[in-house]
Amino acid sequence: MEKLKHEEADDAAVTDNVSQVDYRSVITEFHRRVATVTSHGPAKAVEKHRERGKLLARERIDLLVDRRSPFVELSSFAAYGQYDDAFPSAGIVTGIGLVNGRECMIVANDATVKGGTYIRETIRKHIRAQEIAMQNQLPCIYLVDSGGIFLPEQAQVFPDRFDFGRVFFNQARLSAEGIPQIAVVMGSCTAGGAYVPAMCDETIIVRNQGTIFIGGPPLVKAATGEEVSAEDLGGGDVHTKISGVADHLADDDVHALRICRDLVSGLPRVKKREIDIAAAVEPEFPAEELYNYVSTDLKKRIDVKAITERLVDGETFQEFKAEYGKTLLTGFARIKGIPVGIIGNQSFLTAEAARKGAHFIQLCNQRQVPLLFLQNISGFIVGKKYEHEGIARDGAKLINAVANSAVPKITLVVGGSFGAGNYAMAGRAYDPDFLLMWPHSRIAVMGGEQASGVLQTIGGKENGLIEQFEQESTAYYSSSRLWDDGIFDPVDTRDLLGFLFRVTLNQPVKDARYGVFRM
């Protein structure tokens, strides 16, 4: 195996003390923001929640998953910077954890955030969790404590194809595919929210706490004049003894989660795809050194080899076409013992780099090796010479290969993600199994200065475009709108990738089929 090399004196390696300090301040701010969005709702709502004898959403997850096992929380920054920050994490916690050794998708409503009601980002986050579960055959566990749709936003969340109804559609499809659906009703399930437990294969409900009804007591009183308590209308005793809507009655949150763990232990196991997994070997360099090779100044070239060296198992990287198309790094390695093909940007994409990338993707599909895209891309090279040589044709080859690749793929944005380079490097539109961001990374059609220059060249008015692009291209702006699956600290990335690639091994083997390559 060829050991990775990079020039120590290369300007691309951001190793000076000032840069290290600058990036550590980025990480400090990132963790401060994480603490803010994961601290649940207002203090008064949290206090009221606890007075009812209920655990917080993340406390419930901690009890559900296996002790000392990872829980990968997704899209923590959903709705961040929107709605006056009244919906931290969009009022819902989603992520993958081990329950009795079985990888499960967990979706937990946070009732301390506007009663666990759904805004646009809540629905997108819930549906994205179900998409991941479908792709990777993950049992879904819904910890339900929700008032349904947030009524002031009803026009944004109710009628369209991927609005609230899609949640129940997905439950039906997941169950039909043999992917277990389990609900634990730990609070309110009102109106449309009542269908979450009703659509599940098995449902647990907490006595004197969980309720399920299409119309709550106020609506019943208004519609029929009948006065009835929430418990008598749709409580645990009603649904386990009379209606049959729920299957298991729990005494409290802890008991309900214990029952859920028992149910998961009896689920059939998914056979993971056969792949040559070796013993994990730690990288040659500590993960903290990743901070030395990234910068908030995206004009500085990132040494993607150095980054790769700190993510993969020690001395396993085998570079492919090292002397050809050098603006794109390609090669085979292992992460936590799992073989992966790595495609990383050294700069803009040239015709040679595009052809090299397409060739490498075909190899990975032929060998059934998962792909990791490391994005730091300004786009494809431009100019008369390159247009005449057919850069669009060669770029299309790479895009065709990415779009039709059948092996699992994870995309990590380590710098900028701009223009058509985003597409060619498995951006969101190309259905990577997971798309992850580092805190300083950016995503936009182009940089703000470029956009301003283009408008001025064609006689348009710039009107603060640079500032607009600066704001709208940040990782936090992206994650707030569910354009990615979450922002993560670079030092946690190797463990995260190892866990997620192992999850993707639940997928059945598929054969890649390609469209016409313009030769």
Coordinates of C-alpha atoms in Angstrom, one line a residue:
M1 CA 0.0 0.0 0.0
E2 CA 1.3 3.4 -0.9
K3 CA 1.7 5.8 2.1
L4 CA 0.1 9.2 1.6
K5 CA 2.5 12.0 0.9
H6 CA 2.2 15.7 1.1
E7 CA 4.7 18.5 1.1
E8 CA 5.2 19.9 4.6
A9 CA 6.0 23.3 3.2
D10 CA 3.0 23.4 0.9
D11 CA 0.9 26.5 1.4
A12 CA -2.2 24.2 1.2
A13 CA -1.4 22.9 4.6
V14 CA -2.9 25.5 7.0
T15 CA -0.5 24.7 9.9
D16 CA 0.5 28.1 11.3
N17 CA -0.5 28.8 14.9
V18 CA -2.8 31.6 13.9
S19 CA -4.9 29.4 11.7
Q20 CA -5.1 26.7 14.4
V21 CA -6.4 29.3 16.9
D22 CA -8.9 30.6 14.4
Y23 CA -10.3 27.2 13.6
R24 CA -10.5 26.2 17.2
S25 CA -12.6 29.3 17.8
V26 CA -14.9 28.0 15.0
I27 CA -15.2 24.7 16.8
T28 CA -15.8 26.4 20.2
E29 CA -18.7 28.4 18.6
F30 CA -20.0 25.2 16.9
H31 CA -20.2 23.4 20.3
R32 CA -21.9 26.4 21.8
R33 CA -24.5 26.4 19.1
V34 CA -25.0 22.6 19.5
A35 CA -25.7 23.0 23.2
T36 CA -28.3 25.7 22.3
V37 CA -30.3 23.6 19.8
T38 CA -30.1 20.4 21.9
S39 CA -31.2 21.9 25.2
H40 CA -35.0 21.4 24.4
G41 CA -37.6 24.1 24.7
P42 CA -38.0 27.1 27.2
A43 CA -37.2 26.5 30.8
K44 CA -40.9 26.8 31.8
A45 CA -41.9 24.2 29.2
V46 CA -39.2 21.8 30.5
E47 CA -40.3 22.3 34.1
K48 CA -44.0 21.7 33.2
H49 CA -42.9 18.5 31.3
R50 CA -41.0 17.2 34.3
E51 CA -43.9 18.0 36.7
R52 CA -46.0 15.5 34.6
G53 CA -43.4 12.8 35.4
K54 CA -42.1 12.7 31.8
L55 CA -38.6 12.4 30.6
L56 CA -37.2 14.8 28.0
A57 CA -36.9 13.5 24.4
R58 CA -33.1 13.0 24.5
E59 CA -33.4 11.4 28.0
R60 CA -35.8 8.9 26.5
I61 CA -33.4 8.1 23.7
D62 CA -30.5 7.6 26.2
L63 CA -32.6 5.0 28.0
L64 CA -33.7 3.3 24.8
V65 CA -30.3 2.7 23.2
D66 CA -27.7 0.3 24.4
R67 CA -25.5 1.6 27.2
R68 CA -22.1 2.9 26.1
S69 CA -23.1 2.7 22.4
P70 CA -23.2 5.6 20.0
F71 CA -26.3 7.5 19.0
V72 CA -25.8 9.5 15.8
E73 CA -28.2 12.4 16.0
L74 CA -29.1 13.9 12.6
S75 CA -30.0 17.4 11.6
S76 CA -29.7 19.0 15.1
F77 CA -29.7 22.4 13.5
A78 CA -33.1 22.0 11.7
A79 CA -35.0 25.3 11.8
Y80 CA -31.9 27.1 13.3
G81 CA -32.1 30.8 12.7
Q82 CA -35.8 30.6 11.6
Y83 CA -39.1 31.3 13.4
D84 CA -37.2 33.5 15.9
D85 CA -35.4 30.3 17.1
A86 CA -38.7 29.1 18.7
F87 CA -38.2 25.5 17.3
P88 CA -34.8 24.2 18.4
S89 CA -34.0 21.1 16.3
A90 CA -37.4 21.7 14.7
G91 CA -39.0 20.2 17.8
I92 CA -38.0 16.6 16.9
V93 CA -34.9 14.4 17.6
T94 CA -33.9 11.9 14.9
G95 CA -31.0 9.6 14.7
I96 CA -29.6 6.1 14.5
G97 CA -28.8 4.1 17.6
L98 CA -28.3 0.5 18.7
V99 CA -31.2 -1.1 20.6
N100 CA -30.4 -4.6 21.8
G101 CA -27.6 -4.6 19.3
R102 CA -29.9 -3.8 16.4
E103 CA -29.4 -0.5 14.4
C104 CA -32.7 1.5 14.6
M105 CA -33.9 4.8 13.3
I106 CA -35.3 6.7 16.3
V107 CA -37.8 9.6 15.9
A108 CA -38.7 11.4 19.1
N109 CA -41.0 14.4 19.4
D110 CA -39.9 17.1 21.8
A111 CA -43.1 18.2 23.6
T112 CA -41.2 21.1 25.3
V113 CA -41.0 22.8 21.8
K114 CA -44.5 24.1 21.0
G115 CA -46.1 21.0 22.3
G116 CA -44.2 18.8 19.8
T117 CA -46.1 20.3 16.9
Y118 CA -44.9 20.1 13.3
I119 CA -43.6 23.0 11.1
R120 CA -42.1 22.5 7.6
E121 CA -38.7 21.6 8.9
T122 CA -40.1 19.1 11.4
I123 CA -41.8 17.2 8.6
R124 CA -38.7 17.3 6.4
K125 CA -36.6 16.0 9.2
H126 CA -39.2 13.2 10.0
I127 CA -39.5 12.2 6.4
R128 CA -35.7 12.2 5.9
A129 CA -35.3 9.8 8.8
Q130 CA -37.8 7.5 7.2
E131 CA -35.9 7.7 3.8
I132 CA -32.7 6.7 5.6
A133 CA -34.6 3.8 7.3
M134 CA -36.0 2.6 4.0
Q135 CA -32.6 2.7 2.3
N136 CA -30.8 0.9 5.1
Q137 CA -33.6 -1.4 6.3
L138 CA -33.6 0.2 9.8
P139 CA -36.6 -0.6 12.2
C140 CA -38.3 2.7 13.1
I141 CA -39.1 3.6 16.7
Y142 CA -41.3 6.6 17.2
L143 CA -41.3 8.2 20.7
V144 CA -44.6 10.1 20.2
D145 CA -45.5 13.2 22.2
S146 CA -47.0 15.6 19.6
G147 CA -49.9 17.9 19.1
G148 CA -49.8 17.4 15.3
I149 CA -49.5 20.3 12.9
F150 CA -48.5 23.7 14.2
L151 CA -51.7 25.4 13.1
P152 CA -50.4 28.9 12.2
E153 CA -48.2 27.1 9.6
Q154 CA -50.9 24.8 8.3
A155 CA -50.7 26.0 4.7
Q156 CA -47.0 25.2 4.6
V157 CA -47.2 21.7 6.1
F158 CA -50.5 20.1 5.2
P159 CA -51.5 19.7 1.6
D160 CA -48.5 19.0 -0.6
R161 CA -46.9 15.7 -1.7
F162 CA -44.1 15.8 0.9
D163 CA -46.1 17.4 3.7
F164 CA -47.5 15.8 6.9
G165 CA -49.4 13.0 5.1
R166 CA -46.2 11.7 3.7
V167 CA -45.1 10.5 7.2
F168 CA -48.0 8.0 7.3
F169 CA -47.5 7.1 3.6
N170 CA -43.9 6.2 4.4
Q171 CA -45.0 4.2 7.5
A172 CA -47.3 2.1 5.3
R173 CA -44.5 1.6 2.7
L174 CA -41.9 0.7 5.3
S175 CA -44.1 -1.8 6.9
A176 CA -44.9 -3.3 3.5
E177 CA -41.2 -3.8 2.9
G178 CA -40.9 -5.7 6.2
I179 CA -39.2 -2.8 8.0
P180 CA -40.7 -2.9 11.5
Q181 CA -42.6 0.2 12.8
I182 CA -42.9 0.6 16.5
A183 CA -44.6 3.5 18.4
V184 CA -44.2 4.4 22.0
V185 CA -47.0 6.8 22.9
M186 CA -45.5 9.0 25.8
G187 CA -47.8 12.0 25.5
S188 CA -50.3 13.5 23.1
C189 CA -51.2 12.0 19.7
T190 CA -53.8 14.4 18.4
A191 CA -55.6 14.7 15.0
G192 CA -53.2 13.6 12.2
G193 CA -50.6 12.7 14.8
A194 CA -52.9 9.9 16.0
Y195 CA -52.0 8.0 12.8
V196 CA -48.4 7.6 13.8
P197 CA -49.1 4.9 16.4
A198 CA -52.2 3.7 14.4
M199 CA -50.0 3.0 11.4
C200 CA -47.3 1.1 13.4
D201 CA -46.9 -2.7 13.6
E202 CA -46.9 -2.5 17.4
T203 CA -47.7 0.3 19.8
I204 CA -46.9 0.9 23.4
I205 CA -48.8 3.5 25.4
V206 CA -48.1 5.0 28.8
R207 CA -51.0 4.8 31.3
N208 CA -52.4 8.2 32.4
Q209 CA -49.9 10.0 30.1
G210 CA -50.2 8.8 26.5
T211 CA -53.3 9.7 24.6
I212 CA -54.5 8.9 21.0
F213 CA -57.5 10.6 19.5
I214 CA -58.5 12.0 16.1
G215 CA -60.3 14.9 17.9
G216 CA -59.4 16.0 21.5
P217 CA -61.8 16.8 24.3
P218 CA -62.3 20.5 23.1
L219 CA -63.1 19.4 19.6
V220 CA -65.5 16.7 20.8
K221 CA -67.3 19.2 23.0
A222 CA -67.6 21.7 20.1
A223 CA -68.7 19.1 17.6
T224 CA -71.1 16.9 19.7
G225 CA -71.6 18.7 23.1
E226 CA -70.1 15.7 24.8
E227 CA -67.8 16.3 27.8
V228 CA -65.0 13.8 28.2
S229 CA -61.5 13.7 29.8
A230 CA -58.5 13.1 27.6
E231 CA -57.8 9.8 29.5
D232 CA -61.4 8.5 29.0
L233 CA -61.4 9.6 25.4
G234 CA -58.2 8.0 24.3
G235 CA -55.9 7.0 27.2
G236 CA -53.9 3.9 27.7
D237 CA -56.7 1.8 29.2
V238 CA -59.1 2.7 26.4
H239 CA -56.7 1.8 23.6
T240 CA -55.3 -1.4 25.1
K241 CA -58.6 -2.8 26.6
I242 CA -61.4 -1.4 24.4
S243 CA -60.3 0.0 21.0
G244 CA -57.2 -2.2 20.4
V245 CA -55.4 0.7 18.8
A246 CA -52.4 0.1 21.2
D247 CA -50.9 -3.3 22.1
H248 CA -48.9 -2.8 25.3
L249 CA -49.7 -0.7 28.4
A250 CA -46.8 0.8 30.3
D251 CA -46.7 2.4 33.8
D252 CA -44.3 5.2 32.9
D253 CA -41.7 6.3 30.4
V254 CA -39.0 3.9 31.8
H255 CA -41.3 0.9 31.7
A256 CA -42.4 1.8 28.1
L257 CA -38.9 2.0 26.9
R258 CA -38.1 -1.4 28.5
I259 CA -41.0 -2.9 26.7
C260 CA -39.8 -1.4 23.4
R261 CA -36.3 -2.8 23.9
D262 CA -37.8 -6.2 24.5
L263 CA -39.9 -5.9 21.3
V264 CA -36.7 -5.0 19.3
S265 CA -34.9 -8.0 20.6
G266 CA -37.4 -10.3 18.9
L267 CA -37.3 -8.6 15.5
P268 CA -35.7 -10.5 12.6
R269 CA -32.1 -9.6 11.8
V270 CA -31.1 -8.1 8.5
K271 CA -28.2 -9.9 6.9
K272 CA -25.5 -7.4 6.1
R273 CA -23.9 -7.4 2.7
E274 CA -20.8 -9.6 2.4
I275 CA -17.7 -7.4 2.3
D276 CA -14.1 -7.9 3.3
I277 CA -14.0 -6.1 6.7
A278 CA -10.6 -6.1 8.4
A279 CA -9.6 -5.2 11.9
A280 CA -9.7 -1.4 12.4
V281 CA -6.3 0.3 12.5
E282 CA -5.9 3.8 14.0
P283 CA -4.7 6.5 11.6
E284 CA -1.0 7.4 11.7
F285 CA -1.9 10.9 12.9
P286 CA -4.3 12.2 15.6
A287 CA -7.7 13.4 14.5
E288 CA -7.0 16.8 16.2
E289 CA -4.6 17.6 13.4
L290 CA -7.5 17.9 11.0
Y291 CA -7.9 21.4 12.5
N292 CA -4.5 22.3 10.9
Y293 CA -5.7 21.5 7.4
V294 CA -8.9 23.4 7.1
S295 CA -9.6 27.1 7.1
T296 CA -12.5 29.5 7.1
D297 CA -10.8 31.2 4.1
L298 CA -12.0 28.9 1.3
K299 CA -9.7 30.6 -1.1
K300 CA -6.9 28.6 0.4
R301 CA -6.5 25.2 -1.2
I302 CA -7.2 22.3 1.2
D303 CA -4.7 19.4 1.3
V304 CA -7.3 16.7 0.8
K305 CA -4.5 14.0 1.1
A306 CA -3.7 15.2 4.6
I307 CA -7.4 15.1 5.5
T308 CA -7.7 11.6 4.1
E309 CA -4.6 10.5 6.0
R310 CA -6.4 11.4 9.3
L311 CA -9.7 9.7 8.4
V312 CA -8.6 6.3 7.1
D313 CA -7.1 3.3 8.8
G314 CA -3.3 3.7 9.0
E315 CA -1.3 3.0 5.8
T316 CA -4.3 1.6 3.9
F317 CA -4.6 4.3 1.2
Q318 CA -3.9 3.1 -2.3
E319 CA -4.1 6.0 -4.7
F320 CA -5.6 5.5 -8.2
K321 CA -4.3 7.4 -11.2
A322 CA -2.0 9.5 -9.0
E323 CA -0.3 11.2 -11.9
Y324 CA -3.4 11.9 -14.0
G325 CA -6.2 14.4 -13.4
K326 CA -4.4 15.7 -10.3
T327 CA -7.2 18.1 -9.3
L328 CA -9.1 15.1 -8.1
L329 CA -7.8 12.5 -5.6
T330 CA -9.1 9.0 -6.0
G331 CA -8.1 5.8 -4.2
F332 CA -9.0 2.8 -2.0
A333 CA -8.7 2.7 1.8
R334 CA -10.4 1.4 4.9
I335 CA -12.3 3.2 7.5
K336 CA -12.8 1.2 10.8
G337 CA -11.9 -1.8 8.7
I338 CA -14.5 -1.2 6.0
P339 CA -13.2 -0.9 2.5
V340 CA -14.1 2.5 0.9
G341 CA -13.3 4.3 -2.4
I342 CA -12.4 7.9 -1.7
I343 CA -12.9 10.8 -4.2
G344 CA -11.6 14.1 -3.0
N345 CA -11.2 17.5 -4.5
Q346 CA -7.8 19.1 -4.8
S347 CA -9.1 22.0 -6.8
F348 CA -11.6 22.6 -9.7
L349 CA -12.5 19.7 -11.9
T350 CA -10.7 19.4 -15.2
A351 CA -11.7 17.1 -18.1
E352 CA -9.0 14.7 -17.0
A353 CA -10.2 14.7 -13.4
A354 CA -13.8 14.1 -14.5
R355 CA -12.8 11.1 -16.7
K356 CA -10.7 9.8 -13.8
G357 CA -13.6 10.1 -11.4
A358 CA -16.0 8.3 -13.7
H359 CA -13.5 5.5 -14.2
F360 CA -13.0 5.2 -10.4
I361 CA -16.7 5.1 -9.7
Q362 CA -17.1 2.3 -12.2
L363 CA -14.4 0.3 -10.5
C364 CA -16.0 0.8 -7.1
N365 CA -19.3 -0.4 -8.4
Q366 CA -17.8 -3.4 -10.1
R367 CA -16.0 -4.4 -6.8
Q368 CA -19.0 -3.4 -4.6
V369 CA -16.9 -0.9 -2.6
P370 CA -18.8 2.0 -0.9
L371 CA -17.8 5.6 -1.9
L372 CA -16.8 8.6 0.2
F373 CA -16.9 12.0 -1.5
L374 CA -14.8 14.7 0.1
Q375 CA -16.1 18.0 -1.3
N376 CA -14.1 21.1 -1.6
I377 CA -15.1 22.2 -5.1
S378 CA -15.4 25.6 -6.9
G379 CA -16.8 23.9 -10.0
F380 CA -15.5 22.8 -13.4
I381 CA -12.7 24.7 -15.1
V382 CA -13.9 27.4 -17.5
G383 CA -12.6 29.1 -20.6
K384 CA -12.6 29.0 -24.4
K385 CA -9.9 26.3 -24.5
Y386 CA -11.7 24.0 -22.2
E387 CA -15.1 24.5 -23.8
H388 CA -13.6 23.6 -27.2
E389 CA -12.0 20.5 -25.7
G390 CA -15.5 19.4 -24.4
I391 CA -15.4 20.0 -20.7
A392 CA -19.2 19.8 -20.6
R393 CA -19.0 16.3 -22.2
D394 CA -16.4 15.0 -19.8
G395 CA -18.2 16.6 -16.8
A396 CA -21.4 14.8 -18.0
K397 CA -19.5 11.5 -17.8
L398 CA -18.7 12.0 -14.1
I399 CA -22.3 13.2 -13.4
N400 CA -23.7 10.1 -15.2
A401 CA -21.4 7.8 -13.1
V402 CA -22.4 9.5 -9.8
A403 CA -26.1 9.5 -10.6
N404 CA -26.1 5.8 -11.6
S405 CA -23.7 4.5 -9.0
A406 CA -25.4 1.6 -7.0
V407 CA -23.0 1.2 -4.1
P408 CA -23.5 3.2 -0.8
K409 CA -22.1 6.7 -0.9
I410 CA -21.5 9.3 1.8
T411 CA -20.7 12.9 1.0
L412 CA -18.7 15.1 3.4
V413 CA -18.3 18.8 2.7
V414 CA -14.8 19.7 4.0
G415 CA -14.7 23.2 2.4
G416 CA -16.7 24.8 -0.3
S417 CA -19.4 23.2 -2.4
F418 CA -20.1 25.4 -5.4
G419 CA -21.8 25.2 -8.8
A420 CA -22.0 22.1 -10.9
G421 CA -19.1 20.7 -8.8
N422 CA -21.7 20.1 -6.1
Y423 CA -23.6 17.8 -8.5
A424 CA -20.5 16.0 -9.8
M425 CA -19.4 15.3 -6.2
A426 CA -22.6 13.7 -5.1
G427 CA -24.5 16.6 -3.7
R428 CA -28.0 16.3 -2.2
A429 CA -29.6 16.0 -5.6
Y430 CA -27.6 12.8 -6.2
D431 CA -29.0 10.9 -3.3
P432 CA -26.0 10.2 -1.2
D433 CA -26.9 7.9 1.7
F434 CA -25.7 10.6 4.1
L435 CA -24.5 14.2 3.4
L436 CA -22.4 15.7 6.3
M437 CA -20.9 19.2 6.8
W438 CA -18.0 20.6 8.8
P439 CA -18.8 23.8 10.7
H440 CA -16.8 26.1 8.4
S441 CA -18.1 24.6 5.1
R442 CA -20.2 26.4 2.6
I443 CA -22.6 25.5 -0.2
A444 CA -24.0 27.8 -3.0
V445 CA -24.3 28.2 -6.7
M446 CA -21.1 30.2 -6.6
G447 CA -19.2 32.5 -4.2
G448 CA -20.6 35.9 -3.3
E449 CA -17.8 37.8 -4.9
Q450 CA -18.2 35.8 -8.1
A451 CA -22.0 36.3 -8.2
S452 CA -21.5 40.1 -7.7
G453 CA -18.9 40.2 -10.5
V454 CA -21.1 38.3 -12.9
L455 CA -24.0 40.7 -12.3
Q456 CA -21.8 43.7 -12.7
T457 CA -20.4 42.3 -15.9
I458 CA -23.8 41.9 -17.5
G459 CA -25.0 45.3 -16.2
G460 CA -27.0 44.2 -13.3
K461 CA -27.1 45.6 -9.8
E462 CA -25.1 43.9 -7.0
N463 CA -27.3 45.2 -4.2
G464 CA -25.7 43.5 -1.3
L465 CA -25.3 40.2 -3.1
I466 CA -22.0 39.4 -1.4
E467 CA -23.5 39.7 2.0
Q468 CA -26.6 37.7 1.0
F469 CA -24.4 34.9 -0.4
E470 CA -22.2 34.9 2.7
Q471 CA -25.3 34.4 4.9
E472 CA -27.1 31.9 2.7
S473 CA -24.1 29.7 2.0
T474 CA -23.1 28.8 5.6
A475 CA -23.3 25.3 7.0
Y476 CA -25.8 26.5 9.5
Y477 CA -28.1 28.0 6.9
S478 CA -27.9 24.7 4.9
S479 CA -28.6 22.5 7.9
S480 CA -31.4 24.6 9.1
R481 CA -33.2 23.8 5.9
L482 CA -32.4 20.1 5.8
W483 CA -30.1 20.4 2.8
D484 CA -27.7 18.1 4.7
D485 CA -27.9 15.5 7.5
G486 CA -26.0 17.4 10.0
I487 CA -22.9 19.4 11.0
F488 CA -20.2 17.6 12.8
D489 CA -16.8 18.3 14.5
P490 CA -14.0 17.2 12.2
V491 CA -12.4 15.2 15.1
D492 CA -15.5 13.0 15.3
T493 CA -15.7 12.3 11.6
R494 CA -13.8 9.1 11.5
D495 CA -15.9 7.4 14.1
L496 CA -19.1 8.8 12.5
L497 CA -18.1 7.5 9.0
G498 CA -17.3 4.1 10.4
F499 CA -20.7 3.9 12.1
L500 CA -22.6 5.1 9.0
F501 CA -20.8 2.9 6.5
R502 CA -21.6 -0.1 8.7
V503 CA -25.2 1.0 8.6
T504 CA -25.2 1.1 4.8
L505 CA -24.1 -2.5 4.7
N506 CA -27.7 -3.4 5.5
Q507 CA -28.5 -2.5 1.9
P508 CA -28.9 -5.3 -0.7
V509 CA -26.3 -5.6 -3.4
K510 CA -27.3 -3.8 -6.6
D511 CA -25.9 -3.7 -10.1
A512 CA -25.0 -0.3 -11.6
R513 CA -26.5 0.6 -15.0
Y514 CA -25.3 3.6 -16.9
G515 CA -26.8 5.8 -19.5
V516 CA -25.1 6.9 -22.7
F517 CA -21.6 8.3 -22.1
R518 CA -20.7 10.9 -24.7
M519 CA -17.4 9.6 -26.0

